[in-house]
Amino acid sequence: MAIAIDMAGPAVTAPAGTPPQPELLVSAALHLMSHYSANAAQAGPCLKLASVIERHLKALASHGDLNPVLRATCQQLSEQWAAVVDQALPRPSRPTLFKRFVGGTRQPTR
């Protein structure tokens, strides 16, 4: 069973700019987390899915109608998922001495 997930849009949209119901956000976050876990076992971790999970948790952490303990938990989890996303991002590689020499890139002198 394949599920289409809109990675580019906001976490969850609600009519007339009102915040979505917290139950809907919790349900969506749990659903996304279960797919992340299942997909990671089969195809490896998915950066986009982790990013969407982090956005859902961040939205929950700032939701005024949520219990303060649950908001704090969502804030902590949001930070943990942000770290997962950050670690999965590709890092720019430093040019080797040979590449700098051939490419003419000079390092600033001190």
PDB file of C-alpha atoms in Angstrom:
ATOM      1  CA  MET A   1       0.000   0.000   0.000  1.00  0.00           C
ATOM      2  CA  ALA A   2       1.538   3.324  -1.057  1.00  0.00           C
ATOM      3  CA  ILE A   3       0.609   6.592   0.578  1.00  0.00           C
ATOM      4  CA  ALA A   4       1.177   9.934  -1.099  1.00  0.00           C
ATOM      5  CA  ILE A   5       2.652  12.545   1.202  1.00  0.00           C
ATOM      6  CA  ASP A   6       2.871  16.209   0.256  1.00  0.00           C
ATOM      7  CA  MET A   7       6.385  17.126   1.350  1.00  0.00           C
ATOM      8  CA  ALA A   8       6.328  20.716   0.103  1.00  0.00           C
ATOM      9  CA  GLY A   9       3.188  22.032   1.770  1.00  0.00           C
ATOM     10  CA  PRO A  10       2.576  23.066   5.352  1.00  0.00           C
ATOM     11  CA  ALA A  11       2.345  20.382   8.019  1.00  0.00           C
ATOM     12  CA  VAL A  12      -1.465  20.278   7.938  1.00  0.00           C
ATOM     13  CA  THR A  13      -3.842  22.840   6.493  1.00  0.00           C
ATOM     14  CA  ALA A  14      -7.069  23.969   8.068  1.00  0.00           C
ATOM     15  CA  PRO A  15      -9.883  26.100   6.652  1.00  0.00           C
ATOM     16  CA  ALA A  16      -9.729  29.896   6.963  1.00  0.00           C
ATOM     17  CA  GLY A  17      -6.223  29.915   8.437  1.00  0.00           C
ATOM     18  CA  THR A  18      -7.315  28.389  11.739  1.00  0.00           C
ATOM     19  CA  PRO A  19      -4.904  26.004  13.435  1.00  0.00           C
ATOM     20  CA  PRO A  20      -5.740  22.367  12.807  1.00  0.00           C
ATOM     21  CA  GLN A  21      -7.254  20.296  15.570  1.00  0.00           C
ATOM     22  CA  PRO A  22      -4.505  18.887  17.785  1.00  0.00           C
ATOM     23  CA  GLU A  23      -5.956  15.392  17.480  1.00  0.00           C
ATOM     24  CA  LEU A  24      -5.532  15.561  13.702  1.00  0.00           C
ATOM     25  CA  LEU A  25      -1.895  16.665  14.074  1.00  0.00           C
ATOM     26  CA  VAL A  26      -1.146  13.914  16.609  1.00  0.00           C
ATOM     27  CA  SER A  27      -2.788  11.329  14.362  1.00  0.00           C
ATOM     28  CA  ALA A  28      -0.831  12.519  11.322  1.00  0.00           C
ATOM     29  CA  ALA A  29       2.482  12.633  13.240  1.00  0.00           C
ATOM     30  CA  LEU A  30       2.002   9.091  14.544  1.00  0.00           C
ATOM     31  CA  HIS A  31       1.068   7.881  11.070  1.00  0.00           C
ATOM     32  CA  LEU A  32       4.159   9.524   9.545  1.00  0.00           C
ATOM     33  CA  MET A  33       6.416   8.111  12.273  1.00  0.00           C
ATOM     34  CA  SER A  34       5.156   4.591  11.646  1.00  0.00           C
ATOM     35  CA  HIS A  35       5.841   4.977   7.911  1.00  0.00           C
ATOM     36  CA  TYR A  36       9.303   6.364   8.624  1.00  0.00           C
ATOM     37  CA  SER A  37      10.069   3.367  10.805  1.00  0.00           C
ATOM     38  CA  ALA A  38       8.724   0.859   8.258  1.00  0.00           C
ATOM     39  CA  ASN A  39      10.492   2.544   5.330  1.00  0.00           C
ATOM     40  CA  ALA A  40      13.792   2.844   7.207  1.00  0.00           C
ATOM     41  CA  ALA A  41      13.820  -0.918   7.724  1.00  0.00           C
ATOM     42  CA  GLN A  42      13.264  -1.574   4.016  1.00  0.00           C
ATOM     43  CA  ALA A  43      14.827   1.289   2.055  1.00  0.00           C
ATOM     44  CA  GLY A  44      16.744   3.296   4.617  1.00  0.00           C
ATOM     45  CA  PRO A  45      15.826   6.573   6.307  1.00  0.00           C
ATOM     46  CA  CYS A  46      13.941   9.210   4.306  1.00  0.00           C
ATOM     47  CA  LEU A  47      15.075  12.806   4.839  1.00  0.00           C
ATOM     48  CA  LYS A  48      11.851  14.324   3.489  1.00  0.00           C
ATOM     49  CA  LEU A  49       9.659  12.180   5.720  1.00  0.00           C
ATOM     50  CA  ALA A  50      11.762  13.028   8.783  1.00  0.00           C
ATOM     51  CA  SER A  51      11.413  16.714   7.905  1.00  0.00           C
ATOM     52  CA  VAL A  52       7.616  16.439   7.662  1.00  0.00           C
ATOM     53  CA  ILE A  53       7.511  14.658  11.039  1.00  0.00           C
ATOM     54  CA  GLU A  54       9.609  17.430  12.572  1.00  0.00           C
ATOM     55  CA  ARG A  55       7.225  20.089  11.181  1.00  0.00           C
ATOM     56  CA  HIS A  56       4.172  18.275  12.564  1.00  0.00           C
ATOM     57  CA  LEU A  57       5.759  18.043  16.012  1.00  0.00           C
ATOM     58  CA  LYS A  58       6.766  21.703  15.880  1.00  0.00           C
ATOM     59  CA  ALA A  59       3.186  22.648  14.995  1.00  0.00           C
ATOM     60  CA  LEU A  60       1.928  20.588  17.941  1.00  0.00           C
ATOM     61  CA  ALA A  61       4.462  22.194  20.282  1.00  0.00           C
ATOM     62  CA  SER A  62       3.087  25.632  19.428  1.00  0.00           C
ATOM     63  CA  HIS A  63      -0.597  24.644  19.509  1.00  0.00           C
ATOM     64  CA  GLY A  64      -2.385  26.574  22.259  1.00  0.00           C
ATOM     65  CA  ASP A  65      -5.146  23.989  22.793  1.00  0.00           C
ATOM     66  CA  LEU A  66      -2.738  21.194  23.672  1.00  0.00           C
ATOM     67  CA  ASN A  67      -1.949  20.088  27.207  1.00  0.00           C
ATOM     68  CA  PRO A  68       1.318  21.743  28.397  1.00  0.00           C
ATOM     69  CA  VAL A  69       2.974  18.383  29.115  1.00  0.00           C
ATOM     70  CA  LEU A  70       2.136  17.118  25.627  1.00  0.00           C
ATOM     71  CA  ARG A  71       3.331  20.415  24.087  1.00  0.00           C
ATOM     72  CA  ALA A  72       6.653  20.093  25.916  1.00  0.00           C
ATOM     73  CA  THR A  73       7.008  16.496  24.757  1.00  0.00           C
ATOM     74  CA  CYS A  74       6.312  17.535  21.171  1.00  0.00           C
ATOM     75  CA  GLN A  75       8.901  20.316  21.479  1.00  0.00           C
ATOM     76  CA  GLN A  76      11.543  17.851  22.662  1.00  0.00           C
ATOM     77  CA  LEU A  77      10.656  15.357  19.935  1.00  0.00           C
ATOM     78  CA  SER A  78      10.673  18.131  17.342  1.00  0.00           C
ATOM     79  CA  GLU A  79      14.235  18.988  18.339  1.00  0.00           C
ATOM     80  CA  GLN A  80      15.251  15.324  18.140  1.00  0.00           C
ATOM     81  CA  TRP A  81      13.741  14.970  14.650  1.00  0.00           C
ATOM     82  CA  ALA A  82      15.438  18.214  13.603  1.00  0.00           C
ATOM     83  CA  ALA A  83      18.741  16.595  14.622  1.00  0.00           C
ATOM     84  CA  VAL A  84      17.877  13.518  12.530  1.00  0.00           C
ATOM     85  CA  VAL A  85      17.224  15.776   9.538  1.00  0.00           C
ATOM     86  CA  ASP A  86      20.394  17.779  10.152  1.00  0.00           C
ATOM     87  CA  GLN A  87      22.538  14.647  10.369  1.00  0.00           C
ATOM     88  CA  ALA A  88      21.066  13.279   7.142  1.00  0.00           C
ATOM     89  CA  LEU A  89      21.753  16.428   5.111  1.00  0.00           C
ATOM     90  CA  PRO A  90      24.685  16.110   2.738  1.00  0.00           C
ATOM     91  CA  ARG A  91      27.778  17.952   3.896  1.00  0.00           C
ATOM     92  CA  PRO A  92      29.796  20.003   1.436  1.00  0.00           C
ATOM     93  CA  SER A  93      33.187  18.442   0.981  1.00  0.00           C
ATOM     94  CA  ARG A  94      36.336  20.468   1.374  1.00  0.00           C
ATOM     95  CA  PRO A  95      38.468  20.539  -1.737  1.00  0.00           C
ATOM     96  CA  THR A  96      41.628  18.502  -1.531  1.00  0.00           C
ATOM     97  CA  LEU A  97      45.014  20.133  -1.956  1.00  0.00           C
ATOM     98  CA  PHE A  98      45.175  18.733  -5.493  1.00  0.00           C
ATOM     99  CA  LYS A  99      41.761  20.158  -6.412  1.00  0.00           C
ATOM    100  CA  ARG A 100      42.695  23.550  -4.987  1.00  0.00           C
ATOM    101  CA  PHE A 101      45.968  23.489  -6.934  1.00  0.00           C
ATOM    102  CA  VAL A 102      44.382  22.396 -10.228  1.00  0.00           C
ATOM    103  CA  GLY A 103      41.325  24.594  -9.807  1.00  0.00           C
ATOM    104  CA  GLY A 104      43.313  27.634  -8.816  1.00  0.00           C
ATOM    105  CA  THR A 105      41.466  28.023  -5.513  1.00  0.00           C
ATOM    106  CA  ARG A 106      43.667  29.715  -2.964  1.00  0.00           C
ATOM    107  CA  GLN A 107      43.311  29.565   0.762  1.00  0.00           C
ATOM    108  CA  PRO A 108      43.503  32.934   2.515  1.00  0.00           C
ATOM    109  CA  THR A 109      46.803  33.539   4.266  1.00  0.00           C
ATOM    110  CA  ARG A 110      46.975  34.703   7.833  1.00  0.00           C
TER     111      ARG A 110
END
